[in-house]
PDB file of C-alpha atoms and ligand atoms in Angstrom:
ATOM      1  CA  UNK A   1      94.455 100.813  97.636  1.00 84.00           C
ATOM      2  CA  UNK A   2      90.875  99.518  97.808  1.00 84.00           C
ATOM      3  CA  UNK A   3      92.109  96.095  96.689  1.00 87.00           C
ATOM      4  CA  UNK A   4      94.814  95.976  99.365  1.00 89.00           C
ATOM      5  CA  UNK A   5      92.509  97.030 102.226  1.00 89.00           C
ATOM      6  CA  UNK A   6      89.753  94.797 100.919  1.00 87.00           C
ATOM      7  CA  UNK A   7      91.985  91.727 100.839  1.00 87.00           C
ATOM      8  CA  UNK A   8      93.504  92.563 104.211  1.00 85.00           C
ATOM      9  CA  UNK A   9      90.604  91.246 106.310  1.00 87.00           C
ATOM     10  CA  UNK A  10      89.878  87.585 106.953  1.00 87.00           C
ATOM     11  CA  UNK A  11      87.015  86.806 109.357  1.00 85.00           C
ATOM     12  CA  UNK A  12      88.017  88.716 112.493  1.00 91.00           C
ATOM     13  CA  UNK A  13      91.620  89.305 111.621  1.00 96.00           C
ATOM     14  CA  UNK A  14      93.809  91.515 109.408  1.00 97.00           C
ATOM     15  CA  UNK A  15      96.666  90.357 107.172  1.00 97.00           C
ATOM     16  CA  UNK A  16      99.436  92.785 108.033  1.00 97.00           C
ATOM     17  CA  UNK A  17     101.201  92.675 104.650  1.00 97.00           C
ATOM     18  CA  UNK A  18      98.036  93.705 102.779  1.00 96.00           C
ATOM     19  CA  UNK A  19      97.210  96.337 105.392  1.00 97.00           C
ATOM     20  CA  UNK A  20     100.629  97.957 104.934  1.00 97.00           C
ATOM     21  CA  UNK A  21     100.207  97.780 101.160  1.00 96.00           C
ATOM     22  CA  UNK A  22      96.948  99.732 101.557  1.00 95.00           C
ATOM     23  CA  UNK A  23      98.829 102.379 103.534  1.00 96.00           C
ATOM     24  CA  UNK A  24     101.598 102.602 100.933  1.00 96.00           C
ATOM     25  CA  UNK A  25      98.936 103.329  98.301  1.00 93.00           C
ATOM     26  CA  UNK A  26      97.449 106.020 100.556  1.00 93.00           C
ATOM     27  CA  UNK A  27     100.863 107.605 100.894  1.00 94.00           C
ATOM     28  CA  UNK A  28     101.010 107.834  97.081  1.00 92.00           C
ATOM     29  CA  UNK A  29      97.733 109.821  97.147  1.00 90.00           C
ATOM     30  CA  UNK A  30      99.130 112.064  99.821  1.00 90.00           C
ATOM     31  CA  UNK A  31     102.304 112.694  97.818  1.00 90.00           C
ATOM     32  CA  UNK A  32     100.170 113.558  94.780  1.00 88.00           C
ATOM     33  CA  UNK A  33      98.484 116.308  96.828  1.00 86.00           C
ATOM     34  CA  UNK A  34     101.642 118.397  97.039  1.00 83.00           C
ATOM     35  CA  UNK A  35     104.810 119.002  99.053  1.00 86.00           C
ATOM     36  CA  UNK A  36     102.938 120.518 102.017  1.00 84.00           C
ATOM     37  CA  UNK A  37     101.896 116.971 102.880  1.00 88.00           C
ATOM     38  CA  UNK A  38     105.431 115.548 102.747  1.00 90.00           C
ATOM     39  CA  UNK A  39     105.782 115.815 106.522  1.00 88.00           C
ATOM     40  CA  UNK A  40     102.577 113.861 107.116  1.00 92.00           C
ATOM     41  CA  UNK A  41     103.434 111.350 104.422  1.00 94.00           C
ATOM     42  CA  UNK A  42     106.928 110.773 105.927  1.00 96.00           C
ATOM     43  CA  UNK A  43     105.454 110.311 109.379  1.00 96.00           C
ATOM     44  CA  UNK A  44     103.045 107.730 107.945  1.00 97.00           C
ATOM     45  CA  UNK A  45     105.864 105.996 106.055  1.00 98.00           C
ATOM     46  CA  UNK A  46     107.937 105.784 109.260  1.00 97.00           C
ATOM     47  CA  UNK A  47     105.099 103.909 110.955  1.00 98.00           C
ATOM     48  CA  UNK A  48     104.597 101.619 107.936  1.00 98.00           C
ATOM     49  CA  UNK A  49     108.360 100.891 107.839  1.00 98.00           C
ATOM     50  CA  UNK A  50     108.486  99.974 111.540  1.00 98.00           C
ATOM     51  CA  UNK A  51     105.762  97.384 110.985  1.00 98.00           C
ATOM     52  CA  UNK A  52     107.301  96.145 107.733  1.00 98.00           C
ATOM     53  CA  UNK A  53     110.598  95.766 109.622  1.00 97.00           C
ATOM     54  CA  UNK A  54     108.923  93.432 112.123  1.00 98.00           C
ATOM     55  CA  UNK A  55     107.222  91.545 109.324  1.00 98.00           C
ATOM     56  CA  UNK A  56     110.557  91.004 107.535  1.00 98.00           C
ATOM     57  CA  UNK A  57     112.451  90.324 110.760  1.00 97.00           C
ATOM     58  CA  UNK A  58     113.412  87.140 112.548  1.00 96.00           C
ATOM     59  CA  UNK A  59     109.957  86.884 114.181  1.00 97.00           C
ATOM     60  CA  UNK A  60     108.214  87.707 110.908  1.00 98.00           C
ATOM     61  CA  UNK A  61     105.909  84.696 111.135  1.00 98.00           C
ATOM     62  CA  UNK A  62     104.419  86.111 114.335  1.00 98.00           C
ATOM     63  CA  UNK A  63     103.617  89.357 112.511  1.00 98.00           C
ATOM     64  CA  UNK A  64     101.604  87.789 109.680  1.00 97.00           C
ATOM     65  CA  UNK A  65      98.272  88.996 111.062  1.00 98.00           C
ATOM     66  CA  UNK A  66      96.971  91.439 113.630  1.00 98.00           C
ATOM     67  CA  UNK A  67      95.992  88.652 116.045  1.00 98.00           C
ATOM     68  CA  UNK A  68      99.324  86.845 115.806  1.00 98.00           C
ATOM     69  CA  UNK A  69     101.192  90.141 116.334  1.00 98.00           C
ATOM     70  CA  UNK A  70      99.153  91.027 119.430  1.00 98.00           C
ATOM     71  CA  UNK A  71      99.571  87.529 120.874  1.00 98.00           C
ATOM     72  CA  UNK A  72     103.322  87.489 120.219  1.00 98.00           C
ATOM     73  CA  UNK A  73     103.996  90.968 121.583  1.00 97.00           C
ATOM     74  CA  UNK A  74     101.872  90.448 124.709  1.00 97.00           C
ATOM     75  CA  UNK A  75     103.460  87.069 125.455  1.00 97.00           C
ATOM     76  CA  UNK A  76     106.942  88.478 124.999  1.00 95.00           C
ATOM     77  CA  UNK A  77     106.198  91.668 126.958  1.00 92.00           C
ATOM     78  CA  UNK A  78     107.113  93.851 124.003  1.00 92.00           C
ATOM     79  CA  UNK A  79     104.094  96.118 124.549  1.00 92.00           C
ATOM     80  CA  UNK A  80     104.669  98.907 127.028  1.00 90.00           C
ATOM     81  CA  UNK A  81     101.405  99.979 128.705  1.00 90.00           C
ATOM     82  CA  UNK A  82     102.861 102.739 130.885  1.00 86.00           C
ATOM     83  CA  UNK A  83     105.366 104.847 129.008  1.00 82.00           C
ATOM     84  CA  UNK A  84     106.923 105.145 125.593  1.00 75.00           C
ATOM     85  CA  UNK A  85     110.398 103.562 125.788  1.00 72.00           C
ATOM     86  CA  UNK A  86     112.684 106.037 123.942  1.00 73.00           C
ATOM     87  CA  UNK A  87     115.636 103.653 123.420  1.00 74.00           C
ATOM     88  CA  UNK A  88     113.777 100.890 121.665  1.00 82.00           C
ATOM     89  CA  UNK A  89     111.987 100.475 118.370  1.00 87.00           C
ATOM     90  CA  UNK A  90     108.313 101.057 119.257  1.00 94.00           C
ATOM     91  CA  UNK A  91     106.209  97.916 119.469  1.00 96.00           C
ATOM     92  CA  UNK A  92     104.146  96.793 116.509  1.00 97.00           C
ATOM     93  CA  UNK A  93     100.954  97.186 118.567  1.00 98.00           C
ATOM     94  CA  UNK A  94     101.741 100.776 119.527  1.00 97.00           C
ATOM     95  CA  UNK A  95     102.726 101.645 115.960  1.00 98.00           C
ATOM     96  CA  UNK A  96      99.656 100.089 114.365  1.00 98.00           C
ATOM     97  CA  UNK A  97      97.457 101.925 116.878  1.00 98.00           C
ATOM     98  CA  UNK A  98      98.698 105.255 115.398  1.00 98.00           C
ATOM     99  CA  UNK A  99      97.737 104.122 111.889  1.00 98.00           C
ATOM    100  CA  UNK A 100      94.449 102.761 113.192  1.00 98.00           C
ATOM    101  CA  UNK A 101      93.515 106.140 114.690  1.00 98.00           C
ATOM    102  CA  UNK A 102      94.431 107.863 111.417  1.00 98.00           C
ATOM    103  CA  UNK A 103      92.194 105.429 109.540  1.00 97.00           C
ATOM    104  CA  UNK A 104      89.178 106.783 111.442  1.00 98.00           C
ATOM    105  CA  UNK A 105      90.034 110.274 110.244  1.00 97.00           C
ATOM    106  CA  UNK A 106      90.339 108.994 106.688  1.00 96.00           C
ATOM    107  CA  UNK A 107      87.004 107.194 106.889  1.00 97.00           C
ATOM    108  CA  UNK A 108      85.186 110.343 108.030  1.00 98.00           C
ATOM    109  CA  UNK A 109      87.010 112.571 105.520  1.00 96.00           C
ATOM    110  CA  UNK A 110      86.422 110.325 102.501  1.00 95.00           C
ATOM    111  CA  UNK A 111      82.788 109.889 103.489  1.00 96.00           C
ATOM    112  CA  UNK A 112      82.375 113.665 103.564  1.00 95.00           C
ATOM    113  CA  UNK A 113      84.078 113.987 100.163  1.00 92.00           C
ATOM    114  CA  UNK A 114      81.850 111.273  98.733  1.00 92.00           C
ATOM    115  CA  UNK A 115      78.644 112.770 100.088  1.00 92.00           C
ATOM    116  CA  UNK A 116      79.525 116.360  99.195  1.00 90.00           C
ATOM    117  CA  UNK A 117      77.508 116.310  95.926  1.00 81.00           C
ATOM    118  CA  UNK A 118      80.414 118.104  94.301  1.00 77.00           C
ATOM    119  CA  UNK A 119      80.170 121.186  96.516  1.00 83.00           C
ATOM    120  CA  UNK A 120      81.986 122.411  99.571  1.00 87.00           C
ATOM    121  CA  UNK A 121      85.512 123.181 100.715  1.00 94.00           C
ATOM    122  CA  UNK A 122      87.873 120.224 100.996  1.00 94.00           C
ATOM    123  CA  UNK A 123      89.934 121.951 103.705  1.00 95.00           C
ATOM    124  CA  UNK A 124      86.807 122.429 105.830  1.00 96.00           C
ATOM    125  CA  UNK A 125      85.756 118.796 105.371  1.00 96.00           C
ATOM    126  CA  UNK A 126      89.262 117.624 106.209  1.00 97.00           C
ATOM    127  CA  UNK A 127      89.543 119.842 109.310  1.00 97.00           C
ATOM    128  CA  UNK A 128      86.101 118.830 110.509  1.00 97.00           C
ATOM    129  CA  UNK A 129      86.939 115.123 110.158  1.00 98.00           C
ATOM    130  CA  UNK A 130      90.238 115.743 111.956  1.00 98.00           C
ATOM    131  CA  UNK A 131      88.621 117.557 114.909  1.00 98.00           C
ATOM    132  CA  UNK A 132      86.139 114.720 115.358  1.00 97.00           C
ATOM    133  CA  UNK A 133      88.802 111.969 115.298  1.00 98.00           C
ATOM    134  CA  UNK A 134      92.588 112.149 115.197  1.00 98.00           C
ATOM    135  CA  UNK A 135      92.968 115.573 116.838  1.00 98.00           C
ATOM    136  CA  UNK A 136      92.007 114.036 120.205  1.00 97.00           C
ATOM    137  CA  UNK A 137      95.270 112.055 120.095  1.00 97.00           C
ATOM    138  CA  UNK A 138      97.571 114.875 118.981  1.00 97.00           C
ATOM    139  CA  UNK A 139      99.504 117.516 120.933  1.00 97.00           C
ATOM    140  CA  UNK A 140      98.744 121.216 120.524  1.00 97.00           C
ATOM    141  CA  UNK A 141     101.809 121.632 118.309  1.00 96.00           C
ATOM    142  CA  UNK A 142     100.884 118.824 115.902  1.00 96.00           C
ATOM    143  CA  UNK A 143      97.312 120.152 115.711  1.00 97.00           C
ATOM    144  CA  UNK A 144      98.627 123.553 114.576  1.00 96.00           C
ATOM    145  CA  UNK A 145     100.801 121.932 111.874  1.00 92.00           C
ATOM    146  CA  UNK A 146      97.845 119.862 110.676  1.00 93.00           C
ATOM    147  CA  UNK A 147      95.584 122.956 110.485  1.00 94.00           C
ATOM    148  CA  UNK A 148      98.078 124.735 108.228  1.00 93.00           C
ATOM    149  CA  UNK A 149      98.441 121.674 105.962  1.00 92.00           C
ATOM    150  CA  UNK A 150      94.651 121.410 105.531  1.00 93.00           C
ATOM    151  CA  UNK A 151      94.549 124.920 104.024  1.00 93.00           C
ATOM    152  CA  UNK A 152      96.762 123.655 101.186  1.00 92.00           C
ATOM    153  CA  UNK A 153      94.323 120.937 100.140  1.00 93.00           C
ATOM    154  CA  UNK A 154      93.272 121.317  96.493  1.00 91.00           C
ATOM    155  CA  UNK A 155      89.632 121.983  95.633  1.00 91.00           C
ATOM    156  CA  UNK A 156      87.179 119.122  95.139  1.00 89.00           C
ATOM    157  CA  UNK A 157      87.579 118.861  91.337  1.00 85.00           C
ATOM    158  CA  UNK A 158      91.350 118.532  91.674  1.00 86.00           C
ATOM    159  CA  UNK A 159      90.990 115.924  94.420  1.00 85.00           C
ATOM    160  CA  UNK A 160      88.882 113.882  92.020  1.00 83.00           C
ATOM    161  CA  UNK A 161      91.752 113.774  89.536  1.00 82.00           C
ATOM    162  CA  UNK A 162      93.923 112.325  92.320  1.00 79.00           C
ATOM    163  CA  UNK A 163      91.564 109.352  92.422  1.00 78.00           C
ATOM    164  CA  UNK A 164      91.460 109.369  88.590  1.00 76.00           C
ATOM    165  CA  UNK A 165      87.821 110.389  88.104  1.00 79.00           C
ATOM    166  CA  UNK A 166      86.198 113.525  86.719  1.00 77.00           C
ATOM    167  CA  UNK A 167      82.517 113.489  87.614  1.00 83.00           C
ATOM    168  CA  UNK A 168      81.102 113.604  91.099  1.00 83.00           C
ATOM    169  CA  UNK A 169      79.050 110.433  90.600  1.00 87.00           C
ATOM    170  CA  UNK A 170      82.160 108.427  89.721  1.00 88.00           C
ATOM    171  CA  UNK A 171      84.054 109.925  92.642  1.00 87.00           C
ATOM    172  CA  UNK A 172      81.199 109.097  94.978  1.00 90.00           C
ATOM    173  CA  UNK A 173      81.323 105.424  93.981  1.00 91.00           C
ATOM    174  CA  UNK A 174      85.122 105.209  94.403  1.00 89.00           C
ATOM    175  CA  UNK A 175      85.105 107.081  97.694  1.00 91.00           C
ATOM    176  CA  UNK A 176      82.212 105.210  99.285  1.00 93.00           C
ATOM    177  CA  UNK A 177      83.652 101.837  98.209  1.00 93.00           C
ATOM    178  CA  UNK A 178      86.910 102.854  99.887  1.00 92.00           C
ATOM    179  CA  UNK A 179      85.050 103.915 103.022  1.00 95.00           C
ATOM    180  CA  UNK A 180      83.345 100.529 103.097  1.00 95.00           C
ATOM    181  CA  UNK A 181      86.678  98.663 103.128  1.00 94.00           C
ATOM    182  CA  UNK A 182      88.175 101.056 105.686  1.00 95.00           C
ATOM    183  CA  UNK A 183      85.188 100.602 108.036  1.00 96.00           C
ATOM    184  CA  UNK A 184      85.618  96.814 107.963  1.00 95.00           C
ATOM    185  CA  UNK A 185      89.349  97.015 108.666  1.00 96.00           C
ATOM    186  CA  UNK A 186      88.811  99.659 111.352  1.00 97.00           C
ATOM    187  CA  UNK A 187      86.111  97.684 113.178  1.00 97.00           C
ATOM    188  CA  UNK A 188      88.157  94.476 113.316  1.00 97.00           C
ATOM    189  CA  UNK A 189      91.199  96.344 114.669  1.00 98.00           C
ATOM    190  CA  UNK A 190      89.103  98.299 117.168  1.00 98.00           C
ATOM    191  CA  UNK A 191      87.618  95.065 118.485  1.00 97.00           C
ATOM    192  CA  UNK A 192      91.045  93.425 118.936  1.00 98.00           C
ATOM    193  CA  UNK A 193      92.511  96.510 120.672  1.00 98.00           C
ATOM    194  CA  UNK A 194      89.451  96.882 122.915  1.00 98.00           C
ATOM    195  CA  UNK A 195      89.574  93.231 123.962  1.00 97.00           C
ATOM    196  CA  UNK A 196      93.239  93.595 124.906  1.00 97.00           C
ATOM    197  CA  UNK A 197      92.891  96.974 126.625  1.00 97.00           C
ATOM    198  CA  UNK A 198      95.311  98.550 124.162  1.00 97.00           C
ATOM    199  CA  UNK A 199      93.437 101.625 122.904  1.00 97.00           C
ATOM    200  CA  UNK A 200      95.591 104.050 124.913  1.00 95.00           C
ATOM    201  CA  UNK A 201      99.096 102.675 124.395  1.00 95.00           C
ATOM    202  CA  UNK A 202     101.613 105.487 125.027  1.00 94.00           C
TER     203      UNK A 202
HETATM  204  C1  1Q0 B   1      95.335 114.553 102.707  1.00 60.31           C
HETATM  205  C2  1Q0 B   1      95.501 115.371 103.900  1.00 60.31           C
HETATM  206  C3  1Q0 B   1      96.284 114.721 104.921  1.00 60.31           C
HETATM  207  C4  1Q0 B   1      95.752 115.109 106.247  1.00 60.31           C
HETATM  208  C5  1Q0 B   1      96.211 114.179 107.300  1.00 60.31           C
HETATM  209  C6  1Q0 B   1      95.452 114.322 108.571  1.00 60.31           C
HETATM  210  C7  1Q0 B   1      96.294 114.070 109.714  1.00 60.31           C
HETATM  211  C8  1Q0 B   1      97.142 115.237 109.981  1.00 60.31           C
HETATM  212  C9  1Q0 B   1      98.026 115.165 111.138  1.00 60.31           C
HETATM  213  C10 1Q0 B   1      99.260 114.413 110.902  1.00 60.31           C
HETATM  214  C11 1Q0 B   1     100.420 114.984 111.621  1.00 60.31           C
HETATM  215  C12 1Q0 B   1     101.524 113.999 111.660  1.00 60.31           C
HETATM  216  C13 1Q0 B   1     102.616 114.469 112.536  1.00 60.31           C
HETATM  217  C14 1Q0 B   1     103.045 113.504 113.560  1.00 60.31           C
HETATM  218  C15 1Q0 B   1     102.126 112.955 114.368  1.00 60.31           C
HETATM  219  C16 1Q0 B   1     102.530 111.952 115.402  1.00 60.31           C
HETATM  220  O1  1Q0 B   1     102.780 112.602 116.622  1.00 60.31           O
HETATM  221  C17 1Q0 B   1     101.400 110.968 115.533  1.00 60.31           C
HETATM  222  C18 1Q0 B   1     101.568 110.037 116.708  1.00 60.31           C
HETATM  223  O2  1Q0 B   1     102.720 109.289 116.591  1.00 60.31           O
HETATM  224  P1  1Q0 B   1     103.693 109.235 117.853  1.00 60.31           P
HETATM  225  O3  1Q0 B   1     104.768 108.252 117.470  1.00 60.31           O
HETATM  226  O4  1Q0 B   1     104.223 110.633 118.077  1.00 60.31           O
HETATM  227  O5  1Q0 B   1     102.880 108.775 119.020  1.00 60.31           O
HETATM  228  N1  1Q0 B   1     101.303 110.203 114.313  1.00 60.31           N
HETATM  229  C19 1Q0 B   1     100.121 109.955 113.761  1.00 60.31           C
HETATM  230  O6  1Q0 B   1      99.072 110.300 114.279  1.00 60.31           O
HETATM  231  C20 1Q0 B   1     100.090 109.249 112.431  1.00 60.31           C
HETATM  232  C21 1Q0 B   1      99.426 110.189 111.486  1.00 60.31           C
HETATM  233  C22 1Q0 B   1      99.233 109.579 110.185  1.00 60.31           C
HETATM  234  C23 1Q0 B   1      98.463 110.489 109.273  1.00 60.31           C
HETATM  235  C24 1Q0 B   1      97.930 109.681 108.134  1.00 60.31           C
HETATM  236  C25 1Q0 B   1      97.235 110.455 107.142  1.00 60.31           C
HETATM  237  C26 1Q0 B   1      96.699 109.552 106.101  1.00 60.31           C
HETATM  238  C27 1Q0 B   1      96.395 110.291 104.901  1.00 60.31           C
HETATM  239  C28 1Q0 B   1      95.993 109.762 103.800  1.00 60.31           C
HETATM  240  C29 1Q0 B   1      95.788 110.608 102.618  1.00 60.31           C
HETATM  241  C30 1Q0 B   1      94.764 110.145 101.772  1.00 60.31           C
HETATM  242  C31 1Q0 B   1      94.409 111.120 100.743  1.00 60.31           C
HETATM  243  C32 1Q0 B   1      93.229 110.673 100.037  1.00 60.31           C
HETATM  244  C33 1Q0 B   1      92.912 111.503  98.911  1.00 60.31           C
HETATM  245  C34 1Q0 B   1      91.607 111.189  98.363  1.00 60.31           C
HETATM  246  C35 1Q0 B   1      91.268 112.118  97.279  1.00 60.31           C
HETATM  247  C36 1Q0 B   1      89.879 112.055  96.803  1.00 60.31           C
END
């Protein structure tokens, strides 16, 4: 996962194929955390599949990187700035924005896990990260579902086994290296979306 996210950025752009690979690896972690997270993992997979569909489609070349996707979709008026069109596959830009927002949550959560010194409740760290980030973009109903899922998060020691480490020091290194890659990817995407006025796509 670190490798995929790390090789996804080039200068001020993101290679979409690598970015989606990073997400697929994250979904594996989520699946390893138990069936309670299936709903969240399926929702994430749906978004990844929409983007992969564009990448494999007839305009695939235009979806090679974040910048080429944005350029292509804006030029072809694929991006809807006013309302979500229910009868069409959502645009790549709108779909990636959902993953981008979730990446901020992940950054804050993994940072908290890494800095926890081996103490603390994972569900509290997860909920706290969620309230500060992704929750702002979710409806009341989704927020309730998320709150219930957080309670099912395994304790810290068990989370470490998910990332294949045992001691806190090892976990800290893995987690903070991941955070580092995520921050880079997040900042590039944020810049591109800000420049194009696309941070609030419905
Ligand atoms: C591991 C715990 C997972 C906690 C995930 C936090 C987010 C929870 C909320 C997700 C609810 C998803 C339900 C649907 C939401 C959609 O409405 C929303 C917007 O889409 P749309 O089309 O309706 O406008 N979709 C999203 O916001 C996408 C949400 C994606 C969530 C991605 C979560 C990524 C999780 C990664 C797990 C990594 C585990 C790392 C373990 C490390 C262990 C040391």
